[in-house]
Amino acid sequence: MSLFKLPDLPYDYAALEPYIDSTTMNIHHTKHHATYVNNLNKVIDGASGSSLKGLSLAAIQANITTLPADIQTPVVNSGGGHYNHAMFWTLMGKVGECNSAPVGSIKGKIDADFGSFDEMKATFNKAAAGRFGSGWAWLSVGSDGKLFISSTKNQENPLMAGVVDQLGTPVLGLDVWEHAYYLKYQKQKPEYIAAFWNVVNWDQVAVNYDAAL
């Protein structure tokens, strides 16, 4: 079975300065994300790894509870970590090189489901800031086609049926683990969350939304 690989970033480590510093990006990608990939591959190489055969990374997220019990938690942690970070990198871009506000069909959907972009951001910020400990904040498409905002602990994500309370297809996510921001923002998580909006790649979010329909 093919093993997973650490993806290259679509920009250099300094591209998101001054909002996310290059040192954090380097460590986050080459150390934290790489560890999730390596640990997922260890599961695949292990005794129960054959149960993952033929599954895409997204399909692994959706089928956690069908896996052998002994690998469910490692797959949530490492498979989720790989999926979440691989998506996260694509959701950001250098200022001036991508749209900094919603575009395409998701623009109208945000207005329809939240009232305005500002209202959506306020709800997202609250979910991100309110996540106790480690986790993520998400904007997702539900089975009813509506956008919703949620937060998940550790490396869980909205694809994980039987693991999270609210299922959907994520189109935007923010890592609120301390390793994602501590070097620059220390305990000022709300400042990191606010800074994130300066580097969101709305072109990619629009693609994700259209693909989720």
PDB file of C-alpha atoms in Angstrom:
ATOM      1  CA  MET A   1       0.000   0.000   0.000  1.00  0.00           C
ATOM      2  CA  SER A   2       1.261   3.481  -0.853  1.00  0.00           C
ATOM      3  CA  LEU A   3       2.379   5.548   2.089  1.00  0.00           C
ATOM      4  CA  PHE A   4       1.518   9.201   2.594  1.00  0.00           C
ATOM      5  CA  LYS A   5       4.041  11.985   2.030  1.00  0.00           C
ATOM      6  CA  LEU A   6       4.495  15.411   3.548  1.00  0.00           C
ATOM      7  CA  PRO A   7       3.214  17.891   0.944  1.00  0.00           C
ATOM      8  CA  ASP A   8       5.253  20.904  -0.061  1.00  0.00           C
ATOM      9  CA  LEU A   9       3.880  24.278   0.944  1.00  0.00           C
ATOM     10  CA  PRO A  10       2.435  26.344  -1.936  1.00  0.00           C
ATOM     11  CA  TYR A  11       4.575  29.301  -0.781  1.00  0.00           C
ATOM     12  CA  ASP A  12       7.790  29.875   1.157  1.00  0.00           C
ATOM     13  CA  TYR A  13       7.901  29.938   4.936  1.00  0.00           C
ATOM     14  CA  ALA A  14       8.107  33.745   5.081  1.00  0.00           C
ATOM     15  CA  ALA A  15       5.195  34.330   2.711  1.00  0.00           C
ATOM     16  CA  LEU A  16       2.636  34.929   5.466  1.00  0.00           C
ATOM     17  CA  GLU A  17       4.702  37.509   7.362  1.00  0.00           C
ATOM     18  CA  PRO A  18       3.979  39.601   9.362  1.00  0.00           C
ATOM     19  CA  TYR A  19       0.803  37.743  10.314  1.00  0.00           C
ATOM     20  CA  ILE A  20       2.332  34.277  10.736  1.00  0.00           C
ATOM     21  CA  ASP A  21       6.085  34.204  11.218  1.00  0.00           C
ATOM     22  CA  SER A  22       8.474  32.120   9.140  1.00  0.00           C
ATOM     23  CA  THR A  23       9.957  30.261  12.120  1.00  0.00           C
ATOM     24  CA  THR A  24       6.544  29.044  13.205  1.00  0.00           C
ATOM     25  CA  MET A  25       5.675  28.009   9.654  1.00  0.00           C
ATOM     26  CA  ASN A  26       8.910  26.067   9.280  1.00  0.00           C
ATOM     27  CA  ILE A  27       8.535  24.211  12.577  1.00  0.00           C
ATOM     28  CA  HIS A  28       4.826  23.652  12.072  1.00  0.00           C
ATOM     29  CA  HIS A  29       5.362  22.107   8.639  1.00  0.00           C
ATOM     30  CA  THR A  30       8.650  20.231   8.943  1.00  0.00           C
ATOM     31  CA  LYS A  31       8.216  19.014  12.523  1.00  0.00           C
ATOM     32  CA  HIS A  32       4.559  18.869  13.550  1.00  0.00           C
ATOM     33  CA  HIS A  33       2.937  17.992  10.226  1.00  0.00           C
ATOM     34  CA  ALA A  34       5.778  15.647   9.321  1.00  0.00           C
ATOM     35  CA  THR A  35       5.252  13.772  12.587  1.00  0.00           C
ATOM     36  CA  TYR A  36       1.580  13.188  11.776  1.00  0.00           C
ATOM     37  CA  VAL A  37       2.512  11.824   8.362  1.00  0.00           C
ATOM     38  CA  ASN A  38       5.198   9.542   9.779  1.00  0.00           C
ATOM     39  CA  ASN A  39       2.931   8.223  12.524  1.00  0.00           C
ATOM     40  CA  LEU A  40       0.082   7.576  10.077  1.00  0.00           C
ATOM     41  CA  ASN A  41       2.474   5.590   7.898  1.00  0.00           C
ATOM     42  CA  LYS A  42       3.512   3.546  10.940  1.00  0.00           C
ATOM     43  CA  VAL A  43      -0.136   2.611  11.447  1.00  0.00           C
ATOM     44  CA  ILE A  44      -0.404   1.601   7.794  1.00  0.00           C
ATOM     45  CA  ASP A  45       2.699  -0.558   8.152  1.00  0.00           C
ATOM     46  CA  GLY A  46       1.347  -2.130  11.335  1.00  0.00           C
ATOM     47  CA  ALA A  47      -0.707  -5.242  11.959  1.00  0.00           C
ATOM     48  CA  SER A  48      -4.066  -3.559  11.297  1.00  0.00           C
ATOM     49  CA  GLY A  49      -2.874  -1.301   8.522  1.00  0.00           C
ATOM     50  CA  SER A  50      -4.499  -3.360   5.781  1.00  0.00           C
ATOM     51  CA  SER A  51      -7.863  -1.908   6.856  1.00  0.00           C
ATOM     52  CA  LEU A  52      -6.736   1.421   5.400  1.00  0.00           C
ATOM     53  CA  LYS A  53      -5.898  -0.082   2.017  1.00  0.00           C
ATOM     54  CA  GLY A  54      -7.443   1.792  -0.887  1.00  0.00           C
ATOM     55  CA  LEU A  55      -8.773   4.639   1.239  1.00  0.00           C
ATOM     56  CA  SER A  56      -7.989   8.222   0.332  1.00  0.00           C
ATOM     57  CA  LEU A  57      -6.974  10.578   3.120  1.00  0.00           C
ATOM     58  CA  ALA A  58     -10.507  12.064   3.144  1.00  0.00           C
ATOM     59  CA  ALA A  59     -12.096   8.614   3.172  1.00  0.00           C
ATOM     60  CA  ILE A  60      -9.978   7.639   6.158  1.00  0.00           C
ATOM     61  CA  GLN A  61     -11.484  10.552   8.087  1.00  0.00           C
ATOM     62  CA  ALA A  62     -15.029   9.457   7.258  1.00  0.00           C
ATOM     63  CA  ASN A  63     -14.484   5.803   8.168  1.00  0.00           C
ATOM     64  CA  ILE A  64     -12.800   5.995  11.567  1.00  0.00           C
ATOM     65  CA  THR A  65     -15.415   3.911  13.384  1.00  0.00           C
ATOM     66  CA  THR A  66     -15.209   1.092  10.819  1.00  0.00           C
ATOM     67  CA  LEU A  67     -11.507   0.564  11.536  1.00  0.00           C
ATOM     68  CA  PRO A  68     -10.140  -1.988  14.024  1.00  0.00           C
ATOM     69  CA  ALA A  69     -10.491  -0.604  17.546  1.00  0.00           C
ATOM     70  CA  ASP A  70      -6.738  -0.685  18.193  1.00  0.00           C
ATOM     71  CA  ILE A  71      -5.984   1.867  15.470  1.00  0.00           C
ATOM     72  CA  GLN A  72      -8.976   4.198  15.699  1.00  0.00           C
ATOM     73  CA  THR A  73      -7.364   6.659  18.115  1.00  0.00           C
ATOM     74  CA  PRO A  74      -3.981   6.711  16.316  1.00  0.00           C
ATOM     75  CA  VAL A  75      -5.763   7.304  13.007  1.00  0.00           C
ATOM     76  CA  VAL A  76      -7.855  10.129  14.487  1.00  0.00           C
ATOM     77  CA  ASN A  77      -4.692  11.730  15.836  1.00  0.00           C
ATOM     78  CA  SER A  78      -2.284  11.170  12.959  1.00  0.00           C
ATOM     79  CA  GLY A  79      -4.649  10.736  10.027  1.00  0.00           C
ATOM     80  CA  GLY A  80      -6.619  13.726  11.212  1.00  0.00           C
ATOM     81  CA  GLY A  81      -3.428  15.671  11.773  1.00  0.00           C
ATOM     82  CA  HIS A  82      -2.261  14.974   8.240  1.00  0.00           C
ATOM     83  CA  TYR A  83      -5.619  15.801   6.639  1.00  0.00           C
ATOM     84  CA  ASN A  84      -6.128  18.975   8.671  1.00  0.00           C
ATOM     85  CA  HIS A  85      -2.665  20.380   8.013  1.00  0.00           C
ATOM     86  CA  ALA A  86      -2.583  19.428   4.329  1.00  0.00           C
ATOM     87  CA  MET A  87      -5.781  21.428   3.933  1.00  0.00           C
ATOM     88  CA  PHE A  88      -4.680  24.255   6.228  1.00  0.00           C
ATOM     89  CA  TRP A  89      -1.625  25.178   4.163  1.00  0.00           C
ATOM     90  CA  THR A  90      -3.731  25.625   1.023  1.00  0.00           C
ATOM     91  CA  LEU A  91      -6.191  27.893   2.842  1.00  0.00           C
ATOM     92  CA  MET A  92      -3.588  30.629   3.219  1.00  0.00           C
ATOM     93  CA  GLY A  93      -1.634  32.733   0.772  1.00  0.00           C
ATOM     94  CA  LYS A  94       0.632  35.729   0.520  1.00  0.00           C
ATOM     95  CA  VAL A  95      -1.133  39.055   0.844  1.00  0.00           C
ATOM     96  CA  GLY A  96      -1.834  40.470  -2.601  1.00  0.00           C
ATOM     97  CA  GLU A  97      -1.593  37.127  -4.382  1.00  0.00           C
ATOM     98  CA  CYS A  98      -5.099  35.833  -3.638  1.00  0.00           C
ATOM     99  CA  ASN A  99      -8.517  37.253  -2.871  1.00  0.00           C
ATOM    100  CA  SER A 100      -8.750  38.481   0.715  1.00  0.00           C
ATOM    101  CA  ALA A 101     -12.550  38.333   0.900  1.00  0.00           C
ATOM    102  CA  PRO A 102     -15.134  35.751  -0.178  1.00  0.00           C
ATOM    103  CA  VAL A 103     -15.570  35.278  -3.923  1.00  0.00           C
ATOM    104  CA  GLY A 104     -17.687  33.083  -6.149  1.00  0.00           C
ATOM    105  CA  SER A 105     -20.755  31.197  -4.995  1.00  0.00           C
ATOM    106  CA  ILE A 106     -19.626  30.978  -1.375  1.00  0.00           C
ATOM    107  CA  LYS A 107     -19.823  34.768  -1.072  1.00  0.00           C
ATOM    108  CA  GLY A 108     -23.603  34.784  -1.462  1.00  0.00           C
ATOM    109  CA  LYS A 109     -23.956  31.649   0.643  1.00  0.00           C
ATOM    110  CA  ILE A 110     -22.143  33.280   3.560  1.00  0.00           C
ATOM    111  CA  ASP A 111     -24.502  36.261   3.351  1.00  0.00           C
ATOM    112  CA  ALA A 112     -27.526  33.949   3.141  1.00  0.00           C
ATOM    113  CA  ASP A 113     -26.551  31.677   6.031  1.00  0.00           C
ATOM    114  CA  PHE A 114     -24.906  34.173   8.399  1.00  0.00           C
ATOM    115  CA  GLY A 115     -26.302  37.555   7.381  1.00  0.00           C
ATOM    116  CA  SER A 116     -22.923  38.980   6.374  1.00  0.00           C
ATOM    117  CA  PHE A 117     -19.239  38.176   6.102  1.00  0.00           C
ATOM    118  CA  ASP A 118     -18.621  40.106   9.329  1.00  0.00           C
ATOM    119  CA  GLU A 119     -21.191  38.002  11.175  1.00  0.00           C
ATOM    120  CA  MET A 120     -19.610  34.818   9.866  1.00  0.00           C
ATOM    121  CA  LYS A 121     -16.169  35.963  11.013  1.00  0.00           C
ATOM    122  CA  ALA A 122     -17.482  36.875  14.458  1.00  0.00           C
ATOM    123  CA  THR A 123     -19.042  33.432  14.868  1.00  0.00           C
ATOM    124  CA  PHE A 124     -15.896  31.711  13.598  1.00  0.00           C
ATOM    125  CA  ASN A 125     -13.670  33.795  15.879  1.00  0.00           C
ATOM    126  CA  LYS A 126     -15.798  32.882  18.876  1.00  0.00           C
ATOM    127  CA  ALA A 127     -15.572  29.177  18.045  1.00  0.00           C
ATOM    128  CA  ALA A 128     -11.797  29.396  17.593  1.00  0.00           C
ATOM    129  CA  ALA A 129     -11.158  31.439  20.742  1.00  0.00           C
ATOM    130  CA  GLY A 130     -13.507  29.262  22.784  1.00  0.00           C
ATOM    131  CA  ARG A 131     -11.773  25.984  21.961  1.00  0.00           C
ATOM    132  CA  PHE A 132     -10.226  24.990  25.286  1.00  0.00           C
ATOM    133  CA  GLY A 133      -6.828  23.410  24.840  1.00  0.00           C
ATOM    134  CA  SER A 134      -5.867  22.147  21.383  1.00  0.00           C
ATOM    135  CA  GLY A 135      -8.076  21.949  18.333  1.00  0.00           C
ATOM    136  CA  TRP A 136      -9.489  23.579  15.237  1.00  0.00           C
ATOM    137  CA  ALA A 137     -12.250  25.928  14.111  1.00  0.00           C
ATOM    138  CA  TRP A 138     -14.112  25.076  10.888  1.00  0.00           C
ATOM    139  CA  LEU A 139     -16.460  26.473   8.292  1.00  0.00           C
ATOM    140  CA  SER A 140     -18.193  23.492   6.699  1.00  0.00           C
ATOM    141  CA  VAL A 141     -21.022  22.511   4.399  1.00  0.00           C
ATOM    142  CA  GLY A 142     -23.645  20.345   6.088  1.00  0.00           C
ATOM    143  CA  SER A 143     -25.711  17.588   4.528  1.00  0.00           C
ATOM    144  CA  ASP A 144     -28.517  20.130   4.091  1.00  0.00           C
ATOM    145  CA  GLY A 145     -26.248  22.338   1.981  1.00  0.00           C
ATOM    146  CA  LYS A 146     -26.016  25.035   4.624  1.00  0.00           C
ATOM    147  CA  LEU A 147     -22.781  26.449   5.964  1.00  0.00           C
ATOM    148  CA  PHE A 148     -22.058  25.963   9.649  1.00  0.00           C
ATOM    149  CA  ILE A 149     -19.244  26.763  12.054  1.00  0.00           C
ATOM    150  CA  SER A 150     -17.881  24.327  14.604  1.00  0.00           C
ATOM    151  CA  SER A 151     -14.775  23.590  16.615  1.00  0.00           C
ATOM    152  CA  THR A 152     -13.185  20.215  17.214  1.00  0.00           C
ATOM    153  CA  LYS A 153     -10.654  19.010  19.756  1.00  0.00           C
ATOM    154  CA  ASN A 154      -7.127  17.883  18.993  1.00  0.00           C
ATOM    155  CA  GLN A 155      -6.962  16.611  15.371  1.00  0.00           C
ATOM    156  CA  GLU A 156     -10.622  15.775  14.900  1.00  0.00           C
ATOM    157  CA  ASN A 157     -12.489  17.327  11.961  1.00  0.00           C
ATOM    158  CA  PRO A 158     -16.083  17.518  10.657  1.00  0.00           C
ATOM    159  CA  LEU A 159     -15.631  14.535   8.330  1.00  0.00           C
ATOM    160  CA  MET A 160     -15.273  12.107  11.232  1.00  0.00           C
ATOM    161  CA  ALA A 161     -18.612  10.289  11.478  1.00  0.00           C
ATOM    162  CA  GLY A 162     -19.117   8.759  14.897  1.00  0.00           C
ATOM    163  CA  VAL A 163     -16.395  10.961  16.374  1.00  0.00           C
ATOM    164  CA  VAL A 164     -17.684  14.552  16.140  1.00  0.00           C
ATOM    165  CA  ASP A 165     -21.152  15.865  16.891  1.00  0.00           C
ATOM    166  CA  GLN A 166     -21.747  17.836  13.694  1.00  0.00           C
ATOM    167  CA  LEU A 167     -20.799  16.321  10.357  1.00  0.00           C
ATOM    168  CA  GLY A 168     -19.953  18.248   7.233  1.00  0.00           C
ATOM    169  CA  THR A 169     -17.375  18.903   4.560  1.00  0.00           C
ATOM    170  CA  PRO A 170     -14.855  21.500   5.754  1.00  0.00           C
ATOM    171  CA  VAL A 171     -14.058  24.352   3.375  1.00  0.00           C
ATOM    172  CA  LEU A 172     -12.077  26.561   5.773  1.00  0.00           C
ATOM    173  CA  GLY A 173     -10.223  25.674   8.947  1.00  0.00           C
ATOM    174  CA  LEU A 174      -7.940  27.299  11.491  1.00  0.00           C
ATOM    175  CA  ASP A 175      -5.413  25.495  13.661  1.00  0.00           C
ATOM    176  CA  VAL A 176      -5.665  26.793  17.234  1.00  0.00           C
ATOM    177  CA  TRP A 177      -3.077  24.485  18.784  1.00  0.00           C
ATOM    178  CA  GLU A 178      -0.512  26.618  20.626  1.00  0.00           C
ATOM    179  CA  HIS A 179       2.264  25.435  18.320  1.00  0.00           C
ATOM    180  CA  ALA A 180       0.507  27.300  15.481  1.00  0.00           C
ATOM    181  CA  TYR A 181       0.937  30.719  17.063  1.00  0.00           C
ATOM    182  CA  TYR A 182       2.813  30.721  20.382  1.00  0.00           C
ATOM    183  CA  LEU A 183       6.222  31.963  19.167  1.00  0.00           C
ATOM    184  CA  LYS A 184       4.684  35.182  17.836  1.00  0.00           C
ATOM    185  CA  TYR A 185       1.501  35.676  19.845  1.00  0.00           C
ATOM    186  CA  GLN A 186       2.240  33.827  23.113  1.00  0.00           C
ATOM    187  CA  LYS A 187      -1.058  33.694  25.047  1.00  0.00           C
ATOM    188  CA  GLN A 188      -2.799  36.198  22.760  1.00  0.00           C
ATOM    189  CA  LYS A 189      -4.821  33.656  20.812  1.00  0.00           C
ATOM    190  CA  PRO A 190      -7.487  36.207  19.778  1.00  0.00           C
ATOM    191  CA  GLU A 191      -4.768  38.288  18.079  1.00  0.00           C
ATOM    192  CA  TYR A 192      -3.635  35.240  16.101  1.00  0.00           C
ATOM    193  CA  ILE A 193      -7.215  34.492  15.091  1.00  0.00           C
ATOM    194  CA  ALA A 194      -7.717  38.088  13.924  1.00  0.00           C
ATOM    195  CA  ALA A 195      -4.436  37.998  11.987  1.00  0.00           C
ATOM    196  CA  PHE A 196      -5.472  34.810  10.186  1.00  0.00           C
ATOM    197  CA  TRP A 197      -8.100  36.667   8.162  1.00  0.00           C
ATOM    198  CA  ASN A 198      -5.342  38.694   6.487  1.00  0.00           C
ATOM    199  CA  VAL A 199      -3.886  35.577   4.858  1.00  0.00           C
ATOM    200  CA  VAL A 200      -6.983  33.494   4.063  1.00  0.00           C
ATOM    201  CA  ASN A 201      -6.913  32.359   0.433  1.00  0.00           C
ATOM    202  CA  TRP A 202     -10.547  32.859  -0.531  1.00  0.00           C
ATOM    203  CA  ASP A 203      -9.909  31.575  -4.035  1.00  0.00           C
ATOM    204  CA  GLN A 204      -9.164  28.151  -2.535  1.00  0.00           C
ATOM    205  CA  VAL A 205     -12.072  28.365  -0.096  1.00  0.00           C
ATOM    206  CA  ALA A 206     -14.382  29.024  -3.051  1.00  0.00           C
ATOM    207  CA  VAL A 207     -13.013  25.935  -4.827  1.00  0.00           C
ATOM    208  CA  ASN A 208     -13.524  23.867  -1.683  1.00  0.00           C
ATOM    209  CA  TYR A 209     -17.099  25.069  -1.336  1.00  0.00           C
ATOM    210  CA  ASP A 210     -18.015  24.283  -4.930  1.00  0.00           C
ATOM    211  CA  ALA A 211     -16.452  20.818  -4.596  1.00  0.00           C
ATOM    212  CA  ALA A 212     -18.441  20.140  -1.411  1.00  0.00           C
ATOM    213  CA  LEU A 213     -21.837  20.668  -3.070  1.00  0.00           C
TER     214      LEU A 213
END
